[in-house]
Amino acid sequence: MSANEMKSASRDTAKVMNRSDLTRRLVAKLNQEEAVIGGIGNTHFDLWASGQRPQNFYMLGSMGLAAPIAFGVAMAQPERQVFALEGDGSLLMQLGALGTIAAANQKNLAIIVFDNGVYQITGSQPTLTSYGTDLVAVAKGTGLAQSTWAADEAHFEQLVDRALKEDGPWFIATRTDDKPPAGVTERDAAKIRGRFMQGLGVTK
Ligand SMILES: Cc1ncc(C[n+]2csc(CCOP(=O)(O)OP(=O)(O)O)c2C)c(N)n1
Protein backbone atom coordinates (compact mmCIF):
# COMPACT_ATOMS: atom_id res chain seq x y z
CA MET A 1 0.00 0.00 0.00
CA SER A 2 1.40 3.42 -0.82
CA ALA A 3 1.45 6.42 1.48
CA ASN A 4 -1.46 7.87 -0.51
CA GLU A 5 -3.71 4.94 0.33
CA MET A 6 -3.33 5.33 4.08
CA LYS A 7 -6.39 6.14 6.17
CA SER A 8 -5.92 9.75 7.11
CA ALA A 9 -6.62 11.94 10.08
CA SER A 10 -5.60 15.48 10.89
CA ARG A 11 -4.33 16.75 14.23
CA ASP A 12 -7.79 18.21 14.78
CA THR A 13 -9.71 15.02 14.03
CA ALA A 14 -7.31 12.53 15.64
CA LYS A 15 -8.69 11.05 18.85
CA VAL A 16 -6.95 12.14 22.03
CA MET A 17 -5.59 8.87 23.41
CA ASN A 18 -3.46 7.74 26.32
CA ARG A 19 0.31 7.36 26.03
CA SER A 20 0.55 4.43 28.42
CA ASP A 21 -2.23 2.55 26.63
CA LEU A 22 -0.67 3.15 23.21
CA THR A 23 2.76 2.11 24.46
CA ARG A 24 1.31 -1.16 25.77
CA ARG A 25 -0.45 -1.76 22.46
CA LEU A 26 2.86 -1.29 20.63
CA VAL A 27 4.87 -3.51 22.96
CA ALA A 28 2.23 -6.27 22.80
CA LYS A 29 2.93 -6.60 19.07
CA LEU A 30 6.69 -7.07 19.39
CA ASN A 31 8.00 -10.60 19.00
CA GLN A 32 11.21 -10.22 16.95
CA GLU A 33 13.40 -8.51 19.55
CA GLU A 34 12.59 -5.14 18.00
CA ALA A 35 14.42 -2.23 19.63
CA VAL A 36 12.39 0.53 21.25
CA ILE A 37 14.01 3.80 22.25
CA GLY A 38 12.01 5.83 24.76
CA GLY A 39 12.64 9.58 24.88
CA ILE A 40 13.12 11.62 28.02
CA GLY A 41 10.61 11.53 30.83
CA ASN A 42 7.05 10.36 30.49
CA THR A 43 7.72 8.63 27.18
CA HIS A 44 10.24 6.21 28.62
CA PHE A 45 8.40 5.98 31.94
CA ASP A 46 5.48 4.44 30.08
CA LEU A 47 7.82 2.22 28.07
CA TRP A 48 9.36 0.98 31.33
CA ALA A 49 5.90 0.39 32.80
CA SER A 50 4.87 -1.63 29.74
CA GLY A 51 7.47 -4.32 30.58
CA GLN A 52 11.24 -4.07 30.76
CA ARG A 53 12.46 -5.73 27.60
CA PRO A 54 16.26 -5.85 27.15
CA GLN A 55 15.76 -4.28 23.71
CA ASN A 56 14.29 -1.14 25.32
CA PHE A 57 16.45 1.93 25.86
CA TYR A 58 15.37 4.67 28.24
CA MET A 59 16.83 8.10 27.47
CA LEU A 60 17.69 10.06 30.59
CA GLY A 61 18.24 13.80 30.68
CA SER A 62 18.33 15.14 27.12
CA MET A 63 15.35 16.01 24.98
CA GLY A 64 15.00 15.02 21.34
CA LEU A 65 17.38 12.09 21.25
CA ALA A 66 15.00 9.14 20.83
CA ALA A 67 14.91 9.42 17.02
CA PRO A 68 18.66 10.04 16.59
CA ILE A 69 19.53 7.10 18.88
CA ALA A 70 16.99 4.89 17.14
CA PHE A 71 18.43 5.92 13.78
CA GLY A 72 21.90 4.87 14.91
CA VAL A 73 20.63 1.50 16.11
CA ALA A 74 18.69 0.99 12.88
CA MET A 75 21.78 1.76 10.78
CA ALA A 76 23.98 -0.56 12.86
CA GLN A 77 21.48 -3.43 12.80
CA PRO A 78 19.48 -3.18 9.56
CA GLU A 79 17.80 -6.56 10.16
CA ARG A 80 16.19 -5.30 13.36
CA GLN A 81 13.05 -3.14 13.39
CA VAL A 82 13.55 -0.07 15.55
CA PHE A 83 10.96 2.24 17.11
CA ALA A 84 11.60 5.70 18.55
CA LEU A 85 9.04 7.05 21.03
CA GLU A 86 9.15 10.80 21.58
CA GLY A 87 7.12 13.63 23.11
CA ASP A 88 6.12 16.60 20.96
CA GLY A 89 8.28 19.04 22.92
CA SER A 90 11.31 16.81 22.60
CA LEU A 91 10.77 16.15 18.91
CA LEU A 92 10.49 19.88 18.24
CA MET A 93 13.91 20.35 19.79
CA GLN A 94 15.64 18.07 17.30
CA LEU A 95 13.77 18.46 14.01
CA GLY A 96 16.90 18.11 11.90
CA ALA A 97 16.97 14.42 12.77
CA LEU A 98 13.82 13.88 10.72
CA GLY A 99 15.44 15.18 7.55
CA THR A 100 18.51 13.05 8.18
CA ILE A 101 16.36 9.93 8.60
CA ALA A 102 14.41 10.81 5.45
CA ALA A 103 17.59 11.40 3.47
CA ALA A 104 18.96 8.05 4.62
CA ASN A 105 15.62 6.41 3.78
CA GLN A 106 16.08 4.22 6.86
CA LYS A 107 13.71 1.37 6.11
CA ASN A 108 13.73 -0.37 9.51
CA LEU A 109 12.82 2.71 11.54
CA ALA A 110 9.52 4.04 12.84
CA ILE A 111 9.13 7.22 14.88
CA ILE A 112 6.09 7.46 17.13
CA VAL A 113 5.32 10.85 18.63
CA PHE A 114 2.99 11.44 21.57
CA ASP A 115 1.63 14.95 21.05
CA ASN A 116 -0.03 16.20 24.23
CA GLY A 117 0.60 19.84 23.25
CA VAL A 118 2.64 20.51 26.38
CA TYR A 119 5.95 19.95 28.12
CA GLN A 120 4.00 17.87 30.61
CA ILE A 121 6.79 16.70 32.86
CA THR A 122 8.10 20.21 33.58
CA GLY A 123 4.71 21.73 34.39
CA SER A 124 2.64 21.55 31.21
CA GLN A 125 3.89 24.68 29.51
CA PRO A 126 2.38 24.73 25.98
CA THR A 127 4.55 23.57 23.08
CA LEU A 128 4.33 24.87 19.53
CA THR A 129 1.82 22.16 18.63
CA SER A 130 -0.64 24.05 20.86
CA TYR A 131 -0.17 27.05 18.58
CA GLY A 132 -0.70 25.21 15.31
CA THR A 133 2.49 23.37 14.43
CA ASP A 134 1.45 20.09 12.81
CA LEU A 135 4.14 17.48 13.32
CA VAL A 136 2.92 15.28 10.47
CA ALA A 137 3.12 18.23 8.08
CA VAL A 138 6.61 18.95 9.41
CA ALA A 139 7.68 15.31 9.00
CA LYS A 140 6.33 15.21 5.45
CA GLY A 141 8.15 18.43 4.71
CA THR A 142 11.42 16.85 5.75
CA GLY A 143 10.85 14.04 3.27
CA LEU A 144 9.22 11.42 5.49
CA ALA A 145 6.44 10.49 3.05
CA GLN A 146 4.93 7.77 5.24
CA SER A 147 3.79 10.17 7.94
CA THR A 148 0.31 10.15 9.38
CA TRP A 149 -1.85 10.97 12.37
CA ALA A 150 -3.35 7.93 14.10
CA ALA A 151 -7.10 8.48 14.01
CA ASP A 152 -7.80 6.21 17.00
CA GLU A 153 -6.39 3.18 18.81
CA ALA A 154 -7.38 0.71 16.07
CA HIS A 155 -5.73 2.87 13.42
CA PHE A 156 -2.62 3.19 15.61
CA GLU A 157 -2.42 -0.61 15.78
CA GLN A 158 -2.81 -0.87 11.99
CA LEU A 159 0.01 1.60 11.51
CA VAL A 160 2.26 -0.32 13.89
CA ASP A 161 1.44 -3.55 12.04
CA ARG A 162 2.46 -1.89 8.80
CA ALA A 163 5.66 -0.55 10.29
CA LEU A 164 6.49 -4.09 11.41
CA LYS A 165 5.87 -5.55 7.94
CA GLU A 166 6.58 -2.84 5.39
CA ASP A 167 9.61 -0.71 4.69
CA GLY A 168 9.88 2.63 6.47
CA PRO A 169 10.85 5.13 7.54
CA TRP A 170 7.52 5.67 9.28
CA PHE A 171 6.30 8.65 11.26
CA ILE A 172 3.22 7.95 13.35
CA ALA A 173 1.79 10.87 15.31
CA THR A 174 -0.71 10.46 18.11
CA ARG A 175 -2.70 12.97 20.14
CA THR A 176 -2.40 12.13 23.80
CA ASP A 177 -3.94 13.28 27.06
CA ASP A 178 -2.34 14.73 30.18
CA LYS A 179 -2.61 11.65 32.39
CA PRO A 180 0.52 10.89 34.41
CA PRO A 181 2.74 8.02 33.26
CA ALA A 182 2.09 4.49 34.51
CA GLY A 183 5.45 4.17 36.27
CA VAL A 184 8.89 5.66 36.76
CA THR A 185 12.09 4.23 35.29
CA GLU A 186 14.92 3.22 37.61
CA ARG A 187 17.47 5.99 37.04
CA ASP A 188 20.63 3.96 36.52
CA ALA A 189 22.28 4.95 33.24
CA ALA A 190 25.02 2.30 33.29
CA LYS A 191 22.48 -0.46 33.91
CA ILE A 192 20.20 0.85 31.16
CA ARG A 193 23.08 0.95 28.67
CA GLY A 194 24.47 -2.46 29.69
CA ARG A 195 21.13 -4.22 29.49
CA PHE A 196 20.36 -2.64 26.11
CA MET A 197 23.72 -3.69 24.66
CA GLN A 198 23.01 -7.24 25.81
CA GLY A 199 19.52 -7.00 24.35
CA LEU A 200 20.98 -6.05 20.99
CA GLY A 201 23.49 -8.89 21.18
CA VAL A 202 26.55 -6.64 21.10
CA THR A 203 27.84 -7.68 24.56
CA LYS A 204 27.32 -10.77 26.69
C1 LIG B 1 17.81 20.23 26.25
C2 LIG B 1 16.83 20.19 27.38
N1 LIG B 1 16.02 21.26 27.63
C3 LIG B 1 15.14 21.22 28.65
C4 LIG B 1 15.08 20.13 29.46
C5 LIG B 1 14.06 20.09 30.61
N2 LIG B 1 12.97 19.19 30.24
C6 LIG B 1 13.01 17.87 30.52
S1 LIG B 1 11.69 17.05 30.00
C7 LIG B 1 11.00 18.44 29.35
C8 LIG B 1 9.66 18.41 28.68
C9 LIG B 1 9.48 17.27 27.71
O1 LIG B 1 8.32 17.53 26.95
P1 LIG B 1 7.76 16.47 25.92
O2 LIG B 1 8.85 15.89 25.14
O3 LIG B 1 6.65 17.11 25.15
O4 LIG B 1 7.19 15.29 26.81
P2 LIG B 1 6.04 15.32 27.96
O5 LIG B 1 6.70 15.83 29.21
O6 LIG B 1 4.92 16.19 27.48
O7 LIG B 1 5.65 13.89 28.08
C10 LIG B 1 11.82 19.55 29.58
C11 LIG B 1 11.51 20.94 29.16
C12 LIG B 1 15.96 19.05 29.18
N3 LIG B 1 15.97 17.94 29.93
N4 LIG B 1 16.82 19.09 28.15
PDB file of C-alpha atoms and ligand atoms in Angstrom:
ATOM      1  CA  MET A   1       0.000   0.000   0.000  1.00  0.00           C
ATOM      2  CA  SER A   2       1.396   3.417  -0.817  1.00  0.00           C
ATOM      3  CA  ALA A   3       1.451   6.419   1.479  1.00  0.00           C
ATOM      4  CA  ASN A   4      -1.459   7.871  -0.509  1.00  0.00           C
ATOM      5  CA  GLU A   5      -3.709   4.942   0.327  1.00  0.00           C
ATOM      6  CA  MET A   6      -3.332   5.327   4.076  1.00  0.00           C
ATOM      7  CA  LYS A   7      -6.389   6.142   6.170  1.00  0.00           C
ATOM      8  CA  SER A   8      -5.923   9.747   7.112  1.00  0.00           C
ATOM      9  CA  ALA A   9      -6.616  11.941  10.082  1.00  0.00           C
ATOM     10  CA  SER A  10      -5.600  15.480  10.895  1.00  0.00           C
ATOM     11  CA  ARG A  11      -4.334  16.755  14.227  1.00  0.00           C
ATOM     12  CA  ASP A  12      -7.791  18.210  14.781  1.00  0.00           C
ATOM     13  CA  THR A  13      -9.711  15.022  14.028  1.00  0.00           C
ATOM     14  CA  ALA A  14      -7.308  12.534  15.642  1.00  0.00           C
ATOM     15  CA  LYS A  15      -8.693  11.046  18.849  1.00  0.00           C
ATOM     16  CA  VAL A  16      -6.949  12.139  22.031  1.00  0.00           C
ATOM     17  CA  MET A  17      -5.593   8.867  23.406  1.00  0.00           C
ATOM     18  CA  ASN A  18      -3.462   7.737  26.321  1.00  0.00           C
ATOM     19  CA  ARG A  19       0.306   7.361  26.032  1.00  0.00           C
ATOM     20  CA  SER A  20       0.547   4.433  28.422  1.00  0.00           C
ATOM     21  CA  ASP A  21      -2.232   2.548  26.633  1.00  0.00           C
ATOM     22  CA  LEU A  22      -0.668   3.153  23.206  1.00  0.00           C
ATOM     23  CA  THR A  23       2.759   2.107  24.460  1.00  0.00           C
ATOM     24  CA  ARG A  24       1.311  -1.162  25.771  1.00  0.00           C
ATOM     25  CA  ARG A  25      -0.446  -1.761  22.461  1.00  0.00           C
ATOM     26  CA  LEU A  26       2.856  -1.290  20.628  1.00  0.00           C
ATOM     27  CA  VAL A  27       4.873  -3.506  22.962  1.00  0.00           C
ATOM     28  CA  ALA A  28       2.233  -6.272  22.805  1.00  0.00           C
ATOM     29  CA  LYS A  29       2.929  -6.605  19.071  1.00  0.00           C
ATOM     30  CA  LEU A  30       6.687  -7.066  19.385  1.00  0.00           C
ATOM     31  CA  ASN A  31       8.001 -10.601  18.995  1.00  0.00           C
ATOM     32  CA  GLN A  32      11.209 -10.216  16.953  1.00  0.00           C
ATOM     33  CA  GLU A  33      13.397  -8.510  19.552  1.00  0.00           C
ATOM     34  CA  GLU A  34      12.594  -5.141  17.998  1.00  0.00           C
ATOM     35  CA  ALA A  35      14.425  -2.233  19.628  1.00  0.00           C
ATOM     36  CA  VAL A  36      12.389   0.528  21.251  1.00  0.00           C
ATOM     37  CA  ILE A  37      14.013   3.804  22.254  1.00  0.00           C
ATOM     38  CA  GLY A  38      12.013   5.827  24.755  1.00  0.00           C
ATOM     39  CA  GLY A  39      12.641   9.577  24.876  1.00  0.00           C
ATOM     40  CA  ILE A  40      13.124  11.620  28.021  1.00  0.00           C
ATOM     41  CA  GLY A  41      10.612  11.527  30.830  1.00  0.00           C
ATOM     42  CA  ASN A  42       7.053  10.364  30.485  1.00  0.00           C
ATOM     43  CA  THR A  43       7.716   8.627  27.180  1.00  0.00           C
ATOM     44  CA  HIS A  44      10.245   6.208  28.620  1.00  0.00           C
ATOM     45  CA  PHE A  45       8.401   5.976  31.943  1.00  0.00           C
ATOM     46  CA  ASP A  46       5.477   4.439  30.081  1.00  0.00           C
ATOM     47  CA  LEU A  47       7.819   2.217  28.073  1.00  0.00           C
ATOM     48  CA  TRP A  48       9.358   0.977  31.329  1.00  0.00           C
ATOM     49  CA  ALA A  49       5.898   0.388  32.797  1.00  0.00           C
ATOM     50  CA  SER A  50       4.870  -1.630  29.744  1.00  0.00           C
ATOM     51  CA  GLY A  51       7.467  -4.316  30.575  1.00  0.00           C
ATOM     52  CA  GLN A  52      11.236  -4.069  30.764  1.00  0.00           C
ATOM     53  CA  ARG A  53      12.460  -5.726  27.603  1.00  0.00           C
ATOM     54  CA  PRO A  54      16.257  -5.849  27.146  1.00  0.00           C
ATOM     55  CA  GLN A  55      15.758  -4.281  23.714  1.00  0.00           C
ATOM     56  CA  ASN A  56      14.293  -1.145  25.324  1.00  0.00           C
ATOM     57  CA  PHE A  57      16.449   1.929  25.857  1.00  0.00           C
ATOM     58  CA  TYR A  58      15.368   4.667  28.239  1.00  0.00           C
ATOM     59  CA  MET A  59      16.827   8.095  27.468  1.00  0.00           C
ATOM     60  CA  LEU A  60      17.690  10.063  30.592  1.00  0.00           C
ATOM     61  CA  GLY A  61      18.243  13.798  30.680  1.00  0.00           C
ATOM     62  CA  SER A  62      18.326  15.137  27.120  1.00  0.00           C
ATOM     63  CA  MET A  63      15.346  16.007  24.980  1.00  0.00           C
ATOM     64  CA  GLY A  64      15.004  15.019  21.342  1.00  0.00           C
ATOM     65  CA  LEU A  65      17.382  12.089  21.253  1.00  0.00           C
ATOM     66  CA  ALA A  66      14.998   9.145  20.825  1.00  0.00           C
ATOM     67  CA  ALA A  67      14.912   9.420  17.021  1.00  0.00           C
ATOM     68  CA  PRO A  68      18.664  10.042  16.594  1.00  0.00           C
ATOM     69  CA  ILE A  69      19.528   7.104  18.880  1.00  0.00           C
ATOM     70  CA  ALA A  70      16.986   4.889  17.145  1.00  0.00           C
ATOM     71  CA  PHE A  71      18.435   5.925  13.784  1.00  0.00           C
ATOM     72  CA  GLY A  72      21.899   4.866  14.908  1.00  0.00           C
ATOM     73  CA  VAL A  73      20.626   1.500  16.113  1.00  0.00           C
ATOM     74  CA  ALA A  74      18.692   0.994  12.879  1.00  0.00           C
ATOM     75  CA  MET A  75      21.781   1.761  10.780  1.00  0.00           C
ATOM     76  CA  ALA A  76      23.983  -0.555  12.856  1.00  0.00           C
ATOM     77  CA  GLN A  77      21.484  -3.428  12.799  1.00  0.00           C
ATOM     78  CA  PRO A  78      19.477  -3.183   9.563  1.00  0.00           C
ATOM     79  CA  GLU A  79      17.797  -6.558  10.162  1.00  0.00           C
ATOM     80  CA  ARG A  80      16.192  -5.302  13.356  1.00  0.00           C
ATOM     81  CA  GLN A  81      13.048  -3.144  13.388  1.00  0.00           C
ATOM     82  CA  VAL A  82      13.545  -0.071  15.552  1.00  0.00           C
ATOM     83  CA  PHE A  83      10.963   2.240  17.109  1.00  0.00           C
ATOM     84  CA  ALA A  84      11.598   5.705  18.553  1.00  0.00           C
ATOM     85  CA  LEU A  85       9.042   7.055  21.034  1.00  0.00           C
ATOM     86  CA  GLU A  86       9.147  10.799  21.583  1.00  0.00           C
ATOM     87  CA  GLY A  87       7.121  13.631  23.114  1.00  0.00           C
ATOM     88  CA  ASP A  88       6.124  16.598  20.959  1.00  0.00           C
ATOM     89  CA  GLY A  89       8.278  19.041  22.924  1.00  0.00           C
ATOM     90  CA  SER A  90      11.312  16.813  22.596  1.00  0.00           C
ATOM     91  CA  LEU A  91      10.770  16.146  18.906  1.00  0.00           C
ATOM     92  CA  LEU A  92      10.490  19.882  18.239  1.00  0.00           C
ATOM     93  CA  MET A  93      13.908  20.348  19.793  1.00  0.00           C
ATOM     94  CA  GLN A  94      15.638  18.073  17.295  1.00  0.00           C
ATOM     95  CA  LEU A  95      13.770  18.458  14.009  1.00  0.00           C
ATOM     96  CA  GLY A  96      16.900  18.111  11.896  1.00  0.00           C
ATOM     97  CA  ALA A  97      16.975  14.423  12.774  1.00  0.00           C
ATOM     98  CA  LEU A  98      13.816  13.883  10.724  1.00  0.00           C
ATOM     99  CA  GLY A  99      15.435  15.182   7.549  1.00  0.00           C
ATOM    100  CA  THR A 100      18.505  13.052   8.182  1.00  0.00           C
ATOM    101  CA  ILE A 101      16.362   9.933   8.600  1.00  0.00           C
ATOM    102  CA  ALA A 102      14.408  10.808   5.455  1.00  0.00           C
ATOM    103  CA  ALA A 103      17.589  11.400   3.472  1.00  0.00           C
ATOM    104  CA  ALA A 104      18.958   8.052   4.625  1.00  0.00           C
ATOM    105  CA  ASN A 105      15.620   6.414   3.784  1.00  0.00           C
ATOM    106  CA  GLN A 106      16.078   4.222   6.862  1.00  0.00           C
ATOM    107  CA  LYS A 107      13.712   1.365   6.111  1.00  0.00           C
ATOM    108  CA  ASN A 108      13.726  -0.367   9.514  1.00  0.00           C
ATOM    109  CA  LEU A 109      12.822   2.710  11.542  1.00  0.00           C
ATOM    110  CA  ALA A 110       9.522   4.043  12.844  1.00  0.00           C
ATOM    111  CA  ILE A 111       9.127   7.216  14.883  1.00  0.00           C
ATOM    112  CA  ILE A 112       6.089   7.462  17.128  1.00  0.00           C
ATOM    113  CA  VAL A 113       5.319  10.846  18.634  1.00  0.00           C
ATOM    114  CA  PHE A 114       2.989  11.444  21.575  1.00  0.00           C
ATOM    115  CA  ASP A 115       1.627  14.949  21.047  1.00  0.00           C
ATOM    116  CA  ASN A 116      -0.032  16.197  24.233  1.00  0.00           C
ATOM    117  CA  GLY A 117       0.597  19.837  23.255  1.00  0.00           C
ATOM    118  CA  VAL A 118       2.637  20.515  26.381  1.00  0.00           C
ATOM    119  CA  TYR A 119       5.945  19.953  28.123  1.00  0.00           C
ATOM    120  CA  GLN A 120       4.001  17.875  30.606  1.00  0.00           C
ATOM    121  CA  ILE A 121       6.792  16.702  32.862  1.00  0.00           C
ATOM    122  CA  THR A 122       8.097  20.210  33.577  1.00  0.00           C
ATOM    123  CA  GLY A 123       4.709  21.734  34.387  1.00  0.00           C
ATOM    124  CA  SER A 124       2.644  21.549  31.207  1.00  0.00           C
ATOM    125  CA  GLN A 125       3.895  24.685  29.508  1.00  0.00           C
ATOM    126  CA  PRO A 126       2.383  24.734  25.980  1.00  0.00           C
ATOM    127  CA  THR A 127       4.554  23.573  23.084  1.00  0.00           C
ATOM    128  CA  LEU A 128       4.331  24.866  19.535  1.00  0.00           C
ATOM    129  CA  THR A 129       1.817  22.162  18.632  1.00  0.00           C
ATOM    130  CA  SER A 130      -0.643  24.051  20.859  1.00  0.00           C
ATOM    131  CA  TYR A 131      -0.174  27.048  18.579  1.00  0.00           C
ATOM    132  CA  GLY A 132      -0.700  25.208  15.309  1.00  0.00           C
ATOM    133  CA  THR A 133       2.495  23.365  14.431  1.00  0.00           C
ATOM    134  CA  ASP A 134       1.447  20.088  12.807  1.00  0.00           C
ATOM    135  CA  LEU A 135       4.141  17.483  13.320  1.00  0.00           C
ATOM    136  CA  VAL A 136       2.919  15.284  10.467  1.00  0.00           C
ATOM    137  CA  ALA A 137       3.120  18.230   8.076  1.00  0.00           C
ATOM    138  CA  VAL A 138       6.609  18.952   9.410  1.00  0.00           C
ATOM    139  CA  ALA A 139       7.676  15.314   9.002  1.00  0.00           C
ATOM    140  CA  LYS A 140       6.330  15.206   5.448  1.00  0.00           C
ATOM    141  CA  GLY A 141       8.149  18.428   4.711  1.00  0.00           C
ATOM    142  CA  THR A 142      11.425  16.847   5.749  1.00  0.00           C
ATOM    143  CA  GLY A 143      10.846  14.039   3.273  1.00  0.00           C
ATOM    144  CA  LEU A 144       9.219  11.415   5.494  1.00  0.00           C
ATOM    145  CA  ALA A 145       6.443  10.495   3.053  1.00  0.00           C
ATOM    146  CA  GLN A 146       4.928   7.766   5.244  1.00  0.00           C
ATOM    147  CA  SER A 147       3.788  10.166   7.941  1.00  0.00           C
ATOM    148  CA  THR A 148       0.306  10.148   9.378  1.00  0.00           C
ATOM    149  CA  TRP A 149      -1.848  10.970  12.365  1.00  0.00           C
ATOM    150  CA  ALA A 150      -3.346   7.927  14.103  1.00  0.00           C
ATOM    151  CA  ALA A 151      -7.102   8.480  14.005  1.00  0.00           C
ATOM    152  CA  ASP A 152      -7.799   6.211  16.997  1.00  0.00           C
ATOM    153  CA  GLU A 153      -6.388   3.179  18.805  1.00  0.00           C
ATOM    154  CA  ALA A 154      -7.381   0.713  16.070  1.00  0.00           C
ATOM    155  CA  HIS A 155      -5.725   2.874  13.417  1.00  0.00           C
ATOM    156  CA  PHE A 156      -2.624   3.187  15.608  1.00  0.00           C
ATOM    157  CA  GLU A 157      -2.419  -0.607  15.781  1.00  0.00           C
ATOM    158  CA  GLN A 158      -2.807  -0.869  11.988  1.00  0.00           C
ATOM    159  CA  LEU A 159       0.009   1.599  11.509  1.00  0.00           C
ATOM    160  CA  VAL A 160       2.259  -0.320  13.891  1.00  0.00           C
ATOM    161  CA  ASP A 161       1.437  -3.552  12.038  1.00  0.00           C
ATOM    162  CA  ARG A 162       2.456  -1.895   8.801  1.00  0.00           C
ATOM    163  CA  ALA A 163       5.657  -0.550  10.293  1.00  0.00           C
ATOM    164  CA  LEU A 164       6.491  -4.092  11.408  1.00  0.00           C
ATOM    165  CA  LYS A 165       5.873  -5.549   7.943  1.00  0.00           C
ATOM    166  CA  GLU A 166       6.585  -2.840   5.393  1.00  0.00           C
ATOM    167  CA  ASP A 167       9.612  -0.709   4.689  1.00  0.00           C
ATOM    168  CA  GLY A 168       9.877   2.631   6.468  1.00  0.00           C
ATOM    169  CA  PRO A 169      10.851   5.129   7.536  1.00  0.00           C
ATOM    170  CA  TRP A 170       7.519   5.672   9.276  1.00  0.00           C
ATOM    171  CA  PHE A 171       6.299   8.651  11.258  1.00  0.00           C
ATOM    172  CA  ILE A 172       3.220   7.952  13.353  1.00  0.00           C
ATOM    173  CA  ALA A 173       1.790  10.870  15.305  1.00  0.00           C
ATOM    174  CA  THR A 174      -0.706  10.463  18.109  1.00  0.00           C
ATOM    175  CA  ARG A 175      -2.697  12.972  20.136  1.00  0.00           C
ATOM    176  CA  THR A 176      -2.396  12.135  23.804  1.00  0.00           C
ATOM    177  CA  ASP A 177      -3.941  13.280  27.062  1.00  0.00           C
ATOM    178  CA  ASP A 178      -2.341  14.734  30.176  1.00  0.00           C
ATOM    179  CA  LYS A 179      -2.609  11.652  32.391  1.00  0.00           C
ATOM    180  CA  PRO A 180       0.524  10.886  34.411  1.00  0.00           C
ATOM    181  CA  PRO A 181       2.738   8.020  33.257  1.00  0.00           C
ATOM    182  CA  ALA A 182       2.087   4.492  34.511  1.00  0.00           C
ATOM    183  CA  GLY A 183       5.454   4.166  36.266  1.00  0.00           C
ATOM    184  CA  VAL A 184       8.895   5.657  36.756  1.00  0.00           C
ATOM    185  CA  THR A 185      12.089   4.228  35.290  1.00  0.00           C
ATOM    186  CA  GLU A 186      14.918   3.219  37.612  1.00  0.00           C
ATOM    187  CA  ARG A 187      17.470   5.988  37.044  1.00  0.00           C
ATOM    188  CA  ASP A 188      20.632   3.957  36.523  1.00  0.00           C
ATOM    189  CA  ALA A 189      22.282   4.951  33.240  1.00  0.00           C
ATOM    190  CA  ALA A 190      25.024   2.298  33.295  1.00  0.00           C
ATOM    191  CA  LYS A 191      22.477  -0.462  33.910  1.00  0.00           C
ATOM    192  CA  ILE A 192      20.199   0.854  31.160  1.00  0.00           C
ATOM    193  CA  ARG A 193      23.081   0.953  28.667  1.00  0.00           C
ATOM    194  CA  GLY A 194      24.470  -2.462  29.691  1.00  0.00           C
ATOM    195  CA  ARG A 195      21.130  -4.219  29.488  1.00  0.00           C
ATOM    196  CA  PHE A 196      20.362  -2.638  26.108  1.00  0.00           C
ATOM    197  CA  MET A 197      23.724  -3.694  24.655  1.00  0.00           C
ATOM    198  CA  GLN A 198      23.010  -7.241  25.811  1.00  0.00           C
ATOM    199  CA  GLY A 199      19.522  -6.997  24.352  1.00  0.00           C
ATOM    200  CA  LEU A 200      20.981  -6.046  20.991  1.00  0.00           C
ATOM    201  CA  GLY A 201      23.490  -8.885  21.184  1.00  0.00           C
ATOM    202  CA  VAL A 202      26.552  -6.643  21.104  1.00  0.00           C
ATOM    203  CA  THR A 203      27.842  -7.676  24.556  1.00  0.00           C
ATOM    204  CA  LYS A 204      27.316 -10.774  26.687  1.00  0.00           C
TER     205      LYS A 204
HETATM  206  C1  LIG B   1      17.807  20.227  26.253  1.00  0.00           C
HETATM  207  C2  LIG B   1      16.832  20.191  27.381  1.00  0.00           C
HETATM  208  N1  LIG B   1      16.021  21.257  27.625  1.00  0.00           N
HETATM  209  C3  LIG B   1      15.140  21.218  28.646  1.00  0.00           C
HETATM  210  C4  LIG B   1      15.078  20.132  29.459  1.00  0.00           C
HETATM  211  C5  LIG B   1      14.055  20.093  30.607  1.00  0.00           C
HETATM  212  N2  LIG B   1      12.974  19.189  30.236  1.00  0.00           N
HETATM  213  C6  LIG B   1      13.011  17.868  30.522  1.00  0.00           C
HETATM  214  S1  LIG B   1      11.686  17.049  30.000  1.00  0.00           S
HETATM  215  C7  LIG B   1      10.998  18.443  29.355  1.00  0.00           C
HETATM  216  C8  LIG B   1       9.661  18.414  28.684  1.00  0.00           C
HETATM  217  C9  LIG B   1       9.478  17.267  27.706  1.00  0.00           C
HETATM  218  O1  LIG B   1       8.318  17.525  26.946  1.00  0.00           O
HETATM  219  P1  LIG B   1       7.755  16.475  25.917  1.00  0.00           P
HETATM  220  O2  LIG B   1       8.851  15.892  25.139  1.00  0.00           O
HETATM  221  O3  LIG B   1       6.646  17.109  25.152  1.00  0.00           O
HETATM  222  O4  LIG B   1       7.193  15.294  26.807  1.00  0.00           O
HETATM  223  P2  LIG B   1       6.035  15.316  27.956  1.00  0.00           P
HETATM  224  O5  LIG B   1       6.701  15.828  29.207  1.00  0.00           O
HETATM  225  O6  LIG B   1       4.923  16.186  27.480  1.00  0.00           O
HETATM  226  O7  LIG B   1       5.650  13.887  28.078  1.00  0.00           O
HETATM  227  C10 LIG B   1      11.821  19.555  29.579  1.00  0.00           C
HETATM  228  C11 LIG B   1      11.507  20.941  29.159  1.00  0.00           C
HETATM  229  C12 LIG B   1      15.957  19.051  29.178  1.00  0.00           C
HETATM  230  N3  LIG B   1      15.968  17.935  29.931  1.00  0.00           N
HETATM  231  N4  LIG B   1      16.824  19.090  28.148  1.00  0.00           N
END
